[in-house]
Short mmCIF file of C-alpha atoms in Angstrom, two decimals:
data_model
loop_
_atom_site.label_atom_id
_atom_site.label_comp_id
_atom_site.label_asym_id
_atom_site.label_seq_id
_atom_site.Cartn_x
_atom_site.Cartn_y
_atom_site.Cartn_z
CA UNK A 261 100.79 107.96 81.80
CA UNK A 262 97.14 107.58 82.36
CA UNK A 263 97.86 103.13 81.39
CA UNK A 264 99.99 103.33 83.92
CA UNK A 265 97.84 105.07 86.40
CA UNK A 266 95.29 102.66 85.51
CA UNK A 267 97.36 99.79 85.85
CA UNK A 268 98.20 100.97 89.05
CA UNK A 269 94.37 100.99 90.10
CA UNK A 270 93.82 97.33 88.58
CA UNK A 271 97.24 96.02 90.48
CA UNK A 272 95.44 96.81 93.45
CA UNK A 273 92.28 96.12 93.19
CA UNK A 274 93.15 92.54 91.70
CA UNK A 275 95.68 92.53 95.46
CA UNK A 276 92.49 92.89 97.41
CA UNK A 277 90.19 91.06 95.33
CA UNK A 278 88.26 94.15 93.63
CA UNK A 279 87.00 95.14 91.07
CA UNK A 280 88.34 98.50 89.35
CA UNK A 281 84.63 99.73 89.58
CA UNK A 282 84.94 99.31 93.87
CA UNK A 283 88.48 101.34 93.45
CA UNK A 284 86.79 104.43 91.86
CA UNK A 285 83.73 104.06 94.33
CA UNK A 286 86.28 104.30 96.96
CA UNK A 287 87.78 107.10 95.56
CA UNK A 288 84.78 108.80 94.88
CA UNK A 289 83.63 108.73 98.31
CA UNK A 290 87.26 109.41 100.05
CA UNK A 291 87.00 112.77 97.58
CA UNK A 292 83.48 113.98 98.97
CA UNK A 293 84.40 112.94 102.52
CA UNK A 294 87.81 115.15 102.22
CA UNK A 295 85.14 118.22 100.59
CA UNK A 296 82.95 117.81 103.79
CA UNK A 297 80.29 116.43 101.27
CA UNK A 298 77.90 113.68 102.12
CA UNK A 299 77.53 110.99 99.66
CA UNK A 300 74.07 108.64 99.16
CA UNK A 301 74.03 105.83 97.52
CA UNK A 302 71.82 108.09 94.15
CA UNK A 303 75.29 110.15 94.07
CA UNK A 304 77.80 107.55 93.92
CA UNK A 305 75.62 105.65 91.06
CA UNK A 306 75.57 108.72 89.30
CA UNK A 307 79.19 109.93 89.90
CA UNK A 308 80.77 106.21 88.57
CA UNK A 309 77.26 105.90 85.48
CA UNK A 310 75.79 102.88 87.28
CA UNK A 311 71.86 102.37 87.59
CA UNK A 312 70.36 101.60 90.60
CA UNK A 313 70.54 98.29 91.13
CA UNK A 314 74.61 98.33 90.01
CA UNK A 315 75.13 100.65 92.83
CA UNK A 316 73.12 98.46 95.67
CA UNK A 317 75.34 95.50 94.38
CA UNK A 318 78.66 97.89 94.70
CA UNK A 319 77.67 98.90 98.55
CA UNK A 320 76.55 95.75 99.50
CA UNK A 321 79.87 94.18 98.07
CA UNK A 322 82.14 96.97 99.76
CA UNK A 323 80.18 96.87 102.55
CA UNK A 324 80.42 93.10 102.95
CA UNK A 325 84.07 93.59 102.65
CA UNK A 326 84.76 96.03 105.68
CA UNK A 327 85.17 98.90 103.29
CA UNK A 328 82.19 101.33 103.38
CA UNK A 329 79.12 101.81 106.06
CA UNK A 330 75.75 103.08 105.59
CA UNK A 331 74.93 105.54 107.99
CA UNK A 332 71.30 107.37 108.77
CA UNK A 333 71.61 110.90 108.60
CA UNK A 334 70.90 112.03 112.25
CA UNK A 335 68.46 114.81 110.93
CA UNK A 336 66.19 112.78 107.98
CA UNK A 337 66.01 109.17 109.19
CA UNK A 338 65.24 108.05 106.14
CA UNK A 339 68.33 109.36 104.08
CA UNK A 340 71.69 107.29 104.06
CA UNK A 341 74.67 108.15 103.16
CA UNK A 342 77.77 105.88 102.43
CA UNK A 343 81.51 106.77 104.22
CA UNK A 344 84.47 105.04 103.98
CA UNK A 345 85.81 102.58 106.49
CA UNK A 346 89.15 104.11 108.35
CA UNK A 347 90.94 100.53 107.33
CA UNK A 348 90.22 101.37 103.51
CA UNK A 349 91.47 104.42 103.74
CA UNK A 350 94.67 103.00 105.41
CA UNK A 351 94.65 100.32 102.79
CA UNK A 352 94.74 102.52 100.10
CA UNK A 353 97.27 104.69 101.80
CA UNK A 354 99.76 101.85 102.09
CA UNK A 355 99.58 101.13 98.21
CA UNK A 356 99.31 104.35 96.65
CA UNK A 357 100.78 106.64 99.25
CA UNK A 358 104.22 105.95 97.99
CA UNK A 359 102.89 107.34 94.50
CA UNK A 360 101.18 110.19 95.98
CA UNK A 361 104.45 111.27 98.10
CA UNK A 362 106.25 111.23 94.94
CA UNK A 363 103.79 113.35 93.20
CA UNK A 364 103.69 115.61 96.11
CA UNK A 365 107.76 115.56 95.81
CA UNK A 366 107.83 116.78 92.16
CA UNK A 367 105.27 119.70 92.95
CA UNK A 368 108.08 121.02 95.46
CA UNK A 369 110.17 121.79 92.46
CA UNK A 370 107.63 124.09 90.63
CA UNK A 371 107.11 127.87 91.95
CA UNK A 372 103.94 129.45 92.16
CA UNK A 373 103.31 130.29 88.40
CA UNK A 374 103.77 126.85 87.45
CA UNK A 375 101.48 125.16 89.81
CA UNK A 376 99.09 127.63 88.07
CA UNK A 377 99.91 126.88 84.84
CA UNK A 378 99.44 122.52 85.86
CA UNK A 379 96.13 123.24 88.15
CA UNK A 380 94.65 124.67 84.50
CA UNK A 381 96.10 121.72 82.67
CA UNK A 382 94.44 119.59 85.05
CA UNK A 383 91.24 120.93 85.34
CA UNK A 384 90.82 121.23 82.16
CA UNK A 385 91.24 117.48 81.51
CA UNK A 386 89.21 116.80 84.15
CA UNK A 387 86.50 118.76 82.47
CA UNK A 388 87.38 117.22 79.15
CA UNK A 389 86.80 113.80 80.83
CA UNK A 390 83.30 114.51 82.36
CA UNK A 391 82.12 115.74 79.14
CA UNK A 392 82.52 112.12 78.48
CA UNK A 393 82.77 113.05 73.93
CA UNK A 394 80.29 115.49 73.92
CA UNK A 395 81.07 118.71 72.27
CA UNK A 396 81.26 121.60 74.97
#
């Protein structure tokens, strides 16, 4: 499942002339906008493992490309956060939305104590993945 979730990502990404890397920024940053979380440049190098000057090349790329903005925090001048562009978002909708809506269909046939049971399968890959190997 997770090849073909990844293929998924690549199919696009090669569509729009990306690189898998700019996907998973994109992602990234659609996921802290939706948690009402600002994201700086620091925090999406750290979230995706990229140093400093990987992450400047990522912005500047999906910046270049009409995908991201930086914007000056209206409070500390000097802080800048990146948000997605409204016509990434839409871009992204019109490839993987069909994907998501059939996701979203399957949940409908689970009741209450199932969704329980996948939210803990879930998260607890999730956690397996960001412990990246290391023993817990």
């Amino acid at each position: 499942m997770r090849q073909r979730v990844v293929g998924h990502v690549r199919q696009f990404a090669q569509r729009h002339g990306m690189h898998p890397t700019d996907v998973r920024a994109l992602i990234a940053l659609m996921d802290a906008s939706r948690a009402g979380e600002a994201m700086t440049a620091g925090r999406l190098g750290a979230a995706l493992g990229l140093n400093s000057a990987g992450t400047t090349a990522l912005v500047d790329r999906l910046e270049r490309a009409g995908h991201v903005r930086r914007v000056r925090d209206d409070r500390d001048r000097r802080r800048v956060t990146v948000e997605v562009d409204e016509r990434a978002v839409a871009l992204g909708w019109s490839h993987f939305g069909p994907l998501v809506g059939q996701a979203v269909e399957l949940l409908r046939g689970y009741d209450e104590r199932e969704w329980g049971a996948i939210a803990s399968f879930l998260a607890g890959v999730r956690d397996a993945a960001a412990a990246d190997g290391r023993e817990p």
